[in-house]
Short mmCIF file of C-alpha atoms in Angstrom, two decimals:
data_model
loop_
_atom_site.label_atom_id
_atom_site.label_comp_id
_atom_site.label_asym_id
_atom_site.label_seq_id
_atom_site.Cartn_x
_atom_site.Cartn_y
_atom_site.Cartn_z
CA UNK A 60 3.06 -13.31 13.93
CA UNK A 61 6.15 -11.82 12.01
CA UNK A 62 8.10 -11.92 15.16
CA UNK A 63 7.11 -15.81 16.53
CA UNK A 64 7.49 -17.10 12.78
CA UNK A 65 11.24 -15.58 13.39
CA UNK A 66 11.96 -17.05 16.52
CA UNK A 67 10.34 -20.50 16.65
CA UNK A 68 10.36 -21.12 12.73
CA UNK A 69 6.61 -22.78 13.03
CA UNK A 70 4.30 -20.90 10.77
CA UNK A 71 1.11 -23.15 12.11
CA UNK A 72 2.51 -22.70 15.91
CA UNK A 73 2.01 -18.95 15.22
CA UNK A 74 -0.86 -19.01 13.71
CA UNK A 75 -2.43 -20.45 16.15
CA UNK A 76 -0.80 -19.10 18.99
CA UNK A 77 -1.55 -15.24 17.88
CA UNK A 78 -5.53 -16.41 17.19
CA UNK A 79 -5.49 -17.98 20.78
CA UNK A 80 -3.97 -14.81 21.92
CA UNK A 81 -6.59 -12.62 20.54
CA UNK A 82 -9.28 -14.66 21.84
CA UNK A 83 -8.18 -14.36 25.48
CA UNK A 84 -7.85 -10.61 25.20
CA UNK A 85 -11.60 -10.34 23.75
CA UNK A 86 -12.53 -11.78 27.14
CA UNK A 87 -10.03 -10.10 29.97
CA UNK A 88 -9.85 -6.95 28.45
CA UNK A 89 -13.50 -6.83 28.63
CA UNK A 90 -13.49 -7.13 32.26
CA UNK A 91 -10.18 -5.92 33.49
CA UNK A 92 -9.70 -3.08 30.74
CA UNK A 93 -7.06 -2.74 27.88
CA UNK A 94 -3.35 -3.04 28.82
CA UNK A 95 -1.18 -0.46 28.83
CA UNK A 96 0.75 -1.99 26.09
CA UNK A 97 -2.01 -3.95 24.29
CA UNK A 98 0.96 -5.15 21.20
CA UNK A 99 2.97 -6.29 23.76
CA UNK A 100 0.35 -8.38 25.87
CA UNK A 101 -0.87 -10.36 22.89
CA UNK A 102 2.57 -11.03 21.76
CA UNK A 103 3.39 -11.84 25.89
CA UNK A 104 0.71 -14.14 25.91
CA UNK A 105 1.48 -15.79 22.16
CA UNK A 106 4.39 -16.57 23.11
CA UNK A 107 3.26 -18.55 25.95
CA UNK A 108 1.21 -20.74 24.36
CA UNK A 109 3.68 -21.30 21.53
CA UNK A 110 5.96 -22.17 24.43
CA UNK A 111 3.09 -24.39 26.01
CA UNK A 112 2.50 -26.30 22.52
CA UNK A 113 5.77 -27.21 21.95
CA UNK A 114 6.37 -28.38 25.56
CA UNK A 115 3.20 -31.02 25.18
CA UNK A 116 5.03 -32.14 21.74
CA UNK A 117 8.32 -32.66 23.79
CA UNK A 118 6.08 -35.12 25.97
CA UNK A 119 4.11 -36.71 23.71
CA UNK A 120 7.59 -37.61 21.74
CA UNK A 121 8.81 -39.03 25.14
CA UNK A 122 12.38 -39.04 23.60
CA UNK A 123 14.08 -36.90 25.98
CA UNK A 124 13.57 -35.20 29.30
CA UNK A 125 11.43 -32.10 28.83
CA UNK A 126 14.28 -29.56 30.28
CA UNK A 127 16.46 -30.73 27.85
CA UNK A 128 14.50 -30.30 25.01
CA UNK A 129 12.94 -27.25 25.80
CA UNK A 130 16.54 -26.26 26.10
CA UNK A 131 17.16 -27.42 22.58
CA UNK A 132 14.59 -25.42 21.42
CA UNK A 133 15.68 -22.36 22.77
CA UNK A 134 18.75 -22.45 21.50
CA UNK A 135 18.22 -23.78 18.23
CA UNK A 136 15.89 -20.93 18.14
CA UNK A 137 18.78 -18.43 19.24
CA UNK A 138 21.00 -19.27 16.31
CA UNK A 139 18.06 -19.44 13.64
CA UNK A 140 16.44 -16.20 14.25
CA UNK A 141 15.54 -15.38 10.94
CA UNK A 142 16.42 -11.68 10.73
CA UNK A 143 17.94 -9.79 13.31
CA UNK A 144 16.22 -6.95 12.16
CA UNK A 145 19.82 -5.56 10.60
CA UNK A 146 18.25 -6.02 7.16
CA UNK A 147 14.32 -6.02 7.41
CA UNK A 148 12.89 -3.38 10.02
CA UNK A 149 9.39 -3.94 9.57
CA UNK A 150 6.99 -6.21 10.89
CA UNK A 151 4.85 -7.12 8.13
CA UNK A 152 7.34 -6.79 5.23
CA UNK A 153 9.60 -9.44 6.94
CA UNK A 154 6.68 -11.68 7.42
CA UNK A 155 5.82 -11.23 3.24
CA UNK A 156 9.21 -12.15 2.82
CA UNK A 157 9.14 -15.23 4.51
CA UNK A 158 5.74 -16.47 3.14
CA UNK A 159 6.89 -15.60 -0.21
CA UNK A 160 9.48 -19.32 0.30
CA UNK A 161 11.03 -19.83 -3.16
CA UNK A 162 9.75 -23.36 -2.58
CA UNK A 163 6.38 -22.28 -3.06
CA UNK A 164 4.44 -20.93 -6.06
CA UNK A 165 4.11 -17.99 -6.49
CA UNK A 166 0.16 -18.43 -6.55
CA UNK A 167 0.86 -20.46 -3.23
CA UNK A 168 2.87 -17.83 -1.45
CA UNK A 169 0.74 -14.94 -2.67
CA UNK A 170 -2.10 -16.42 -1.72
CA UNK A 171 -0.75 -17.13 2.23
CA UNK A 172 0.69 -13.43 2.29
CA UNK A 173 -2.34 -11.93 1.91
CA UNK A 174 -4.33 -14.21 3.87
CA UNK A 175 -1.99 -14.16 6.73
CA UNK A 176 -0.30 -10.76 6.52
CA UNK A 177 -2.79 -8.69 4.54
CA UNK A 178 -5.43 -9.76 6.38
CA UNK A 179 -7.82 -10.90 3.02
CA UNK A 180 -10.74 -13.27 3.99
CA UNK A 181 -10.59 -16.23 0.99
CA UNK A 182 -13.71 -14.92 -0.70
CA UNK A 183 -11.67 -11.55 -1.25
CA UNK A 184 -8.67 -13.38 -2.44
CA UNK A 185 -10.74 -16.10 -4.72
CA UNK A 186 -11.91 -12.21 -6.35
CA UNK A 187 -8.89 -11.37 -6.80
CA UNK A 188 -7.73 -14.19 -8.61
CA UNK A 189 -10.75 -15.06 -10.82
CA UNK A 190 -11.44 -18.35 -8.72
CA UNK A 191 -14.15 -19.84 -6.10
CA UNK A 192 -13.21 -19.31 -2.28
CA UNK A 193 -13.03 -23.24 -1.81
CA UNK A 194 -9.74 -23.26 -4.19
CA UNK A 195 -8.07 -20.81 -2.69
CA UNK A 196 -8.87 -21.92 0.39
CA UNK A 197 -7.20 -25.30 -0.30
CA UNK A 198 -4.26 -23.78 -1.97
CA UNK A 199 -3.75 -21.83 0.85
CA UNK A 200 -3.78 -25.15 3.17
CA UNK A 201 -1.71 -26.63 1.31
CA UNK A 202 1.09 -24.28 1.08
CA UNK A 203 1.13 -24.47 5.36
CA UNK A 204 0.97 -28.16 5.16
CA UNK A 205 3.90 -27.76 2.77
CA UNK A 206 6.24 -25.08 4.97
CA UNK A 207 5.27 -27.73 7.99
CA UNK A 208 5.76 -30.97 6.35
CA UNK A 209 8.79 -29.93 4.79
CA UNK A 210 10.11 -28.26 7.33
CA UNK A 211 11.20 -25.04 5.49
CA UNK A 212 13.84 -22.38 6.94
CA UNK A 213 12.29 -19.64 7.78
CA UNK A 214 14.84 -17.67 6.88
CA UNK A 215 15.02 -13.85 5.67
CA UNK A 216 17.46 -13.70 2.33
CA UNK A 217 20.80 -11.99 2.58
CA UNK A 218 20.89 -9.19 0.35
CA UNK A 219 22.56 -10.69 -2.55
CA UNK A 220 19.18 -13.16 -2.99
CA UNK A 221 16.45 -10.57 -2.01
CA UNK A 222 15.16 -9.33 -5.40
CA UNK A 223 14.08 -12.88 -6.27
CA UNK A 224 11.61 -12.09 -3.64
CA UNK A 225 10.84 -8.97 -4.37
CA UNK A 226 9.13 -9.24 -7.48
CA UNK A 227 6.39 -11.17 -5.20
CA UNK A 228 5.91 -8.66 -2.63
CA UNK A 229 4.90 -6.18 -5.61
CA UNK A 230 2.55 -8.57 -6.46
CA UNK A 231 0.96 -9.03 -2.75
CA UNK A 232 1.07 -4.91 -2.44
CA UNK A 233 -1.05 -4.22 -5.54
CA UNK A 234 -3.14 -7.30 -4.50
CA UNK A 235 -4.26 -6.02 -1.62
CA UNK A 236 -4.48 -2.57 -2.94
CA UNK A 237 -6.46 -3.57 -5.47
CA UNK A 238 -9.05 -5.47 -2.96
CA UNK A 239 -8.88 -2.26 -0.82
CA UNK A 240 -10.80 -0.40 -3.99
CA UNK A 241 -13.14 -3.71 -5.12
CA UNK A 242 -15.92 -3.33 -3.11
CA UNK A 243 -16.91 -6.91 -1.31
CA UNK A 244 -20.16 -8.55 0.27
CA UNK A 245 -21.51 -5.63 2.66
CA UNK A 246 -21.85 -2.04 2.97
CA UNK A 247 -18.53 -1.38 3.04
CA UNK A 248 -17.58 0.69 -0.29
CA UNK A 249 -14.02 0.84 0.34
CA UNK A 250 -11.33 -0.39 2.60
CA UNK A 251 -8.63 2.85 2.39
CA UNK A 252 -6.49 1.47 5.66
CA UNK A 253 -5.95 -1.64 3.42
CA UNK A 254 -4.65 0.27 0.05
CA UNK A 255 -2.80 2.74 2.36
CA UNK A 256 -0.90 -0.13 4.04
CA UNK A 257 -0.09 -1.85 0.73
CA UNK A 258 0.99 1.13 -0.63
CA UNK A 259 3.47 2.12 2.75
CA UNK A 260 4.35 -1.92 2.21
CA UNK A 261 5.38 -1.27 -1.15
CA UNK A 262 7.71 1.99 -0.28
CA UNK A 263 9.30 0.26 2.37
CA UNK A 264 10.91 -2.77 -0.14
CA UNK A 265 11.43 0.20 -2.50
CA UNK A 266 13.18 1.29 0.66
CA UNK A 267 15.10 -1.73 0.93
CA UNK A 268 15.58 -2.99 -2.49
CA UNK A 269 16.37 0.27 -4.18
CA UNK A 270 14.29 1.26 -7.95
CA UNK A 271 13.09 -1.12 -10.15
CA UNK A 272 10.89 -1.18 -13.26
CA UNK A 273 8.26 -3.44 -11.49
CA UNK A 274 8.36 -1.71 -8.07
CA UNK A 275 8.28 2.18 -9.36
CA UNK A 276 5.15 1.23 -12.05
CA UNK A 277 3.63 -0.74 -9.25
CA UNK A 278 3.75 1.84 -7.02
CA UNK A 279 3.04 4.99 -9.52
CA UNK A 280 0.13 3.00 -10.23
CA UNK A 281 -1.04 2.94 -7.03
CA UNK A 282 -0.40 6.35 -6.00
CA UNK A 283 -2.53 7.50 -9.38
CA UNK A 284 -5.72 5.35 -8.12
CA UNK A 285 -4.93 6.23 -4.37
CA UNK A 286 -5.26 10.17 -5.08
CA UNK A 287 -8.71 9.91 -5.74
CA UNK A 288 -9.77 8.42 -2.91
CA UNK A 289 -11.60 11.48 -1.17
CA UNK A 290 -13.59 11.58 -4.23
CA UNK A 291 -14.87 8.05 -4.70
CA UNK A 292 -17.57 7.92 -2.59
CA UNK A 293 -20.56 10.87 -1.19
CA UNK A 294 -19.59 11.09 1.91
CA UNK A 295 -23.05 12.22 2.93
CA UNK A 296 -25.39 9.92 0.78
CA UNK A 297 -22.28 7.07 0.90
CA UNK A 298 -23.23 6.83 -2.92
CA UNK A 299 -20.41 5.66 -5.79
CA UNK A 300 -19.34 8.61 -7.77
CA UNK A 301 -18.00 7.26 -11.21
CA UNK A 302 -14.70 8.71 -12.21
CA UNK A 303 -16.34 11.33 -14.57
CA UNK A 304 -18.19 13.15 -11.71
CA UNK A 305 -15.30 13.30 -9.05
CA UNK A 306 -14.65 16.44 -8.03
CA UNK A 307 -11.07 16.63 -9.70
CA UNK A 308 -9.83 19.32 -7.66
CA UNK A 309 -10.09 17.67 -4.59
CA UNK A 310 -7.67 14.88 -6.00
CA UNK A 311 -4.32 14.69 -4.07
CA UNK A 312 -1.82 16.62 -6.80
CA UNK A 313 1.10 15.22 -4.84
CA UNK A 314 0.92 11.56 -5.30
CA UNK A 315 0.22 12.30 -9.16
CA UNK A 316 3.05 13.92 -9.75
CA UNK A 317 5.20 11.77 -7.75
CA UNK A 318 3.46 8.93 -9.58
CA UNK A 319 4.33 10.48 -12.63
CA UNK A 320 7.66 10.94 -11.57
CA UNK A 321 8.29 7.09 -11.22
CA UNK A 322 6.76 5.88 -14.20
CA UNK A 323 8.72 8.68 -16.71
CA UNK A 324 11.80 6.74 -16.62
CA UNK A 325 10.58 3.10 -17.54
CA UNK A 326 7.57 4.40 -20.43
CA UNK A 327 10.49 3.77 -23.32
CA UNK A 328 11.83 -0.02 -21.14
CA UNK A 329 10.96 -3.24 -22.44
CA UNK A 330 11.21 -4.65 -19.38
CA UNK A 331 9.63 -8.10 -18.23
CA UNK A 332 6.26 -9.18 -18.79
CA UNK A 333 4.68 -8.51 -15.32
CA UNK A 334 6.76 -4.64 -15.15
CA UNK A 335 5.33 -4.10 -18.60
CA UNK A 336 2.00 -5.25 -17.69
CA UNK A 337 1.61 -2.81 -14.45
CA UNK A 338 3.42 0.15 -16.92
CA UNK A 339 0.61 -0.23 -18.93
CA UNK A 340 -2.17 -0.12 -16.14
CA UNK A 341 -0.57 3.32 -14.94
CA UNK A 342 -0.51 4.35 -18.26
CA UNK A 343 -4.21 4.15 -18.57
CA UNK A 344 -4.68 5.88 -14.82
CA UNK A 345 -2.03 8.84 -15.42
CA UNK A 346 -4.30 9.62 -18.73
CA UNK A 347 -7.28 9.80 -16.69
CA UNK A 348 -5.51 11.69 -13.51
CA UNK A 349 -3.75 14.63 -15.92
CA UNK A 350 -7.01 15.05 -17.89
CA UNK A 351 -8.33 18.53 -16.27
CA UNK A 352 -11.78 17.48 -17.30
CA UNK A 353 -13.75 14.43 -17.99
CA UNK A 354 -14.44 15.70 -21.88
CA UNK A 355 -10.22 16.41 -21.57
CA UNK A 356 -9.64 12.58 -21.18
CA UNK A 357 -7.48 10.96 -24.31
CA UNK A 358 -9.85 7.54 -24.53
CA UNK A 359 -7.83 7.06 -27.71
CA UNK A 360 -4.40 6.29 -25.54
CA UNK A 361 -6.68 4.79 -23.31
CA UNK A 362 -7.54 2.52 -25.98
CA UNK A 363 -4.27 1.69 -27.41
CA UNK A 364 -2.75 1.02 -24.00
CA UNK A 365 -5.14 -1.57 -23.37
CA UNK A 366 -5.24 -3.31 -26.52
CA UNK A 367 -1.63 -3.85 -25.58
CA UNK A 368 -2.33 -5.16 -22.11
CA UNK A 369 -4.92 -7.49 -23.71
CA UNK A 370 -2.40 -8.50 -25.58
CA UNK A 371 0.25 -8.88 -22.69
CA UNK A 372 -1.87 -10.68 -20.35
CA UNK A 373 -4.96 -12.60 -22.51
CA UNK A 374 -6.74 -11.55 -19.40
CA UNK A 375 -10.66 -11.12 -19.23
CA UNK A 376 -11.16 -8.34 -17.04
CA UNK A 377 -8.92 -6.04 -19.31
CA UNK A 378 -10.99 -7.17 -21.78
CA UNK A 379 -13.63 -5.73 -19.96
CA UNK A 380 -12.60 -2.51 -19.00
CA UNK A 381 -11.13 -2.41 -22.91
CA UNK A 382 -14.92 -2.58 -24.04
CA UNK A 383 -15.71 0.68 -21.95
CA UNK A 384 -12.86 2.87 -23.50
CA UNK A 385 -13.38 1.38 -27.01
CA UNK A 386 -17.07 3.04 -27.11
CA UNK A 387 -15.94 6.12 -26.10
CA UNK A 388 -14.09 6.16 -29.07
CA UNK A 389 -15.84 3.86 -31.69
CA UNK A 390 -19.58 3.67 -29.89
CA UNK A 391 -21.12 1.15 -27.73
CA UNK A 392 -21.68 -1.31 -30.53
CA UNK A 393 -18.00 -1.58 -30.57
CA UNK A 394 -17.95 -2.02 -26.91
CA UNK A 395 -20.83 -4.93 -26.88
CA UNK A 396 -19.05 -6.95 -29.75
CA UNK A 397 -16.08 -7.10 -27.31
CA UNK A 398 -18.44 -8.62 -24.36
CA UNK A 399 -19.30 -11.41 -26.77
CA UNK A 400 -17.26 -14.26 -25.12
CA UNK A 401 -16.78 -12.92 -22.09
CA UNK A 402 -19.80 -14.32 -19.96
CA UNK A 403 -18.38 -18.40 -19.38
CA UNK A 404 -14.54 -16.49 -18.17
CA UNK A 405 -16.40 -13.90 -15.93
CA UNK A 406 -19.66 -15.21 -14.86
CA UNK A 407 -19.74 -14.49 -11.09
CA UNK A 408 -19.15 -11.04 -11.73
CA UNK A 409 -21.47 -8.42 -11.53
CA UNK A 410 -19.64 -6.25 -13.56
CA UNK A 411 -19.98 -7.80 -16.79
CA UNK A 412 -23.77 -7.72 -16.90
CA UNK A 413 -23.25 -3.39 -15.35
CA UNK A 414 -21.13 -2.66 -18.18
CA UNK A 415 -23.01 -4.70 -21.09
CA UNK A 416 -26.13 -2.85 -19.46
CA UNK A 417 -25.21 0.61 -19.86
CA UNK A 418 -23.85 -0.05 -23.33
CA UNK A 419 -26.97 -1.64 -24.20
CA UNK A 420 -28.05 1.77 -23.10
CA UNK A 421 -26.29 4.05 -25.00
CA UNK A 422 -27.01 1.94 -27.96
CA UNK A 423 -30.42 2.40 -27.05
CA UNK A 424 -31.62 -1.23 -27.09
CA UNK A 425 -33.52 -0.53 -23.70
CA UNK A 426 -35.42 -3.70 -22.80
CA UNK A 427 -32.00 -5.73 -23.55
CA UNK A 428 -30.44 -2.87 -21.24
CA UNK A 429 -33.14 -3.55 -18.49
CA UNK A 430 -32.37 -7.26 -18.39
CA UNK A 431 -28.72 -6.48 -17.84
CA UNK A 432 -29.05 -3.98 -15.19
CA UNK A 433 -31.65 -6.67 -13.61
CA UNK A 434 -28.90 -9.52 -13.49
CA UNK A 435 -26.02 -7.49 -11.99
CA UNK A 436 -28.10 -6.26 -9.15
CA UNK A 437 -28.72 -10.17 -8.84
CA UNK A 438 -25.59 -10.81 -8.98
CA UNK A 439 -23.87 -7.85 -6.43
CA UNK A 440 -23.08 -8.56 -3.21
CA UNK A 441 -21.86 -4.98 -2.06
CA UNK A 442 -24.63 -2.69 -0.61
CA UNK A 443 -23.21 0.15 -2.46
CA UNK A 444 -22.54 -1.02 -5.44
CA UNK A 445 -25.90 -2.86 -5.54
CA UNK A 446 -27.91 0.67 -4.53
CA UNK A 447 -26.19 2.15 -7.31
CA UNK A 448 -27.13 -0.20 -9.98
CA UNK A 449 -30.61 -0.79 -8.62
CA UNK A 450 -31.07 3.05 -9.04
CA UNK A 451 -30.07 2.38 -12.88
CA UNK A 452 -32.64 0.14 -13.13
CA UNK A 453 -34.91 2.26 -11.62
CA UNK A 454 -34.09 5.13 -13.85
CA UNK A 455 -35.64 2.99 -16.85
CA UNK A 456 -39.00 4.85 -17.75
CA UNK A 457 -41.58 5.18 -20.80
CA UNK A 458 -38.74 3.38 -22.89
CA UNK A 459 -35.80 5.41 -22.15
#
């Protein structure tokens, strides 16, 4: 898609052409076996049918002979190719780059970049963003009616104008990194190929781009979360393992310390808002990745670094995940009072009613607990996730 977006400058031409393309292949390879060169038969036969769509336009427009606009195209196309590949290497980074258009939002372009690029079904994205599938899915409509009916350049920017875009490709990486560890509807626990891509996505416009304080906290971040992947799920029993029971040893060492390496020289920045806001998230994972142990873990930093993101951001989910670390340090009736007003901002979520449940729990109001634990396996719509919590609820017994 990256490469007909460049040449023909027609983001719904490409679209189409590469879903055509795929469709084709499900049937021919099927009975005449997989090419050779599978990437370059589906881009072969995109290509065509790009080709084909724009010659049926020429006709229908009737305002010229079809050679000679077909020739106009292919010029036209010749001098506009949006990046040479001088500049911008890779596929998919160009492609984020050019749905990122300055003339769009930035929920609007972040929104089609991960839909188009990332690969995010609208349900995942409407997660992501706190909002029902149907808006999203309209936003994102709108942006392509937008690039189309405005005709936009789909143009790559020279160097002096690429870190206004860069700041939005951060934001697409730890989107889709951050889908690629929240389980959706299925059995499917994790997606690591998705957080492993958004994470070689963010390196490469480090690459390019060169150190910043939203890049290097967005990335050391990442790398913290991403190092305990092998130890996230039983591989055996496919069962959650919560952070205090992962096998710590098996972490990767490497990516913490080079995490740790790119968030030393921004912790004493006052950077902008969203560089502060990620700084503060890998704060909170680099206490729980250097703690040797569980019991080791420094919930009082943990604590202060989110009442500070709270701050920051106003958002509900840190909120949320402030509740947990404040009752390791004041109790879970400190927690709970922090759930109060949460339920109207966060009531599709599952994890509200998990967490308020096993703080009811702890604060041993265990019929209250029980009711919890009932409405987030209600609510789940991941298999593993759901088995988990239903095996909570099961766990209830004579009153404890």
């Amino acid at each position: 898609m990256a490469i007909l977006v460049s040449r023909f400058r027609r983001l719904d031409l490409a679209e189409d052409a590469v879903a055509d393309a795929f469709a084709t292949a499900t049937g021919h390879w099927r009975h005449h076996g997989v090419p050779d060169r599978p990437g370059a038969w589906l881009l072969t036969a995109a290509r065509r049918r790009v080709l084909d769509r724009l010659k049926a336009e020429a006709m229908a427009a009737r305002k010229e002979p079809l050679l000679v606009v077909e020739a106009h195209h292919t010029a036209q196309n010749r001098a506009a190719r949006a990046d040479p590949g001088d500049l911008v290497s890779d596929e998919r980074l160009r492609l984020v780059l050019l749905c990122t258009h300055p003339a769009l939002s930035v929920e609007a372009s972040t929104a089609l970049a991960l839909r188009l690029v990332m690969g995010l079904s609208t349900a995942d994205i409407g997660r992501l963003f706190l909002q029902s599938e149907s808006t999203i899915a309209a936003r994102i409509t709108r942006a392509k009616r937008k690039i189309t009916a405005a005709g936009m350049p789909f143009t790559l920017p020279d160097v002096q104008h690429l870190p206004a875009r860069v700041d939005r490709v951060a934001d697409v990486a730890y989107l889709a990194f951050t889908a690629g560890y929240m389980p959706g509807p299925g059995p499917e626990p994790l997606r690591i190929p998705l957080a492993a891509e958004a994470i070689r996505l963010l390196r490469i416009t480090r690459d390019l781009a060169g150190p910043s304080p939203l890049l290097d906290a967005s990335l050391g971040l990442m790398l913290l979360h991403h190092a305990r992947r092998d130890t996230r799920v039983d591989p055996h029993t496919q069962r959650l393992i919560l952070l205090p029971d992962q096998d710590r040893g098996r972490w990767h060492q490497d990516e913490i310390v080079e995490a740790l390496q790119l968030l030393t020289p921004h912790t004493t920045e006052h950077g902008p808002q969203a560089a502060q806001t990620r700084l503060l998230e890998a704060l909170i994972a680099a206490e729980h990745a250097t703690a040797s142990r569980a019991e080791d873990t420094r919930w009082d930093r943990i604590t202060a670094h989110y009442a500070s993101l709270e701050a920051l951001t106003g958002s509900p989910v840190v909120r949320l995940n402030r509740a947990v670390a404040v009752s390791e340090v004041e109790g879970p009736e400190a927690g709970l009072a922090l759930l109060r007003d949460l339920d109207p901002v966060l009531k599709s979520s599952h994890r509200l009613p998990a967490v308020r449940g096993a703080l009811l729990r702890r604060a041993g109001d265990f019929d209250a607990a029980r009711e919890a634990y009932t409405r987030a396996v209600a609510m789940c719509e991941n298999e593993i996730e759901g088995r988990y919590l239903i095996e909570q609820l099961d766990s209830f017994s004579d009153g404890t």
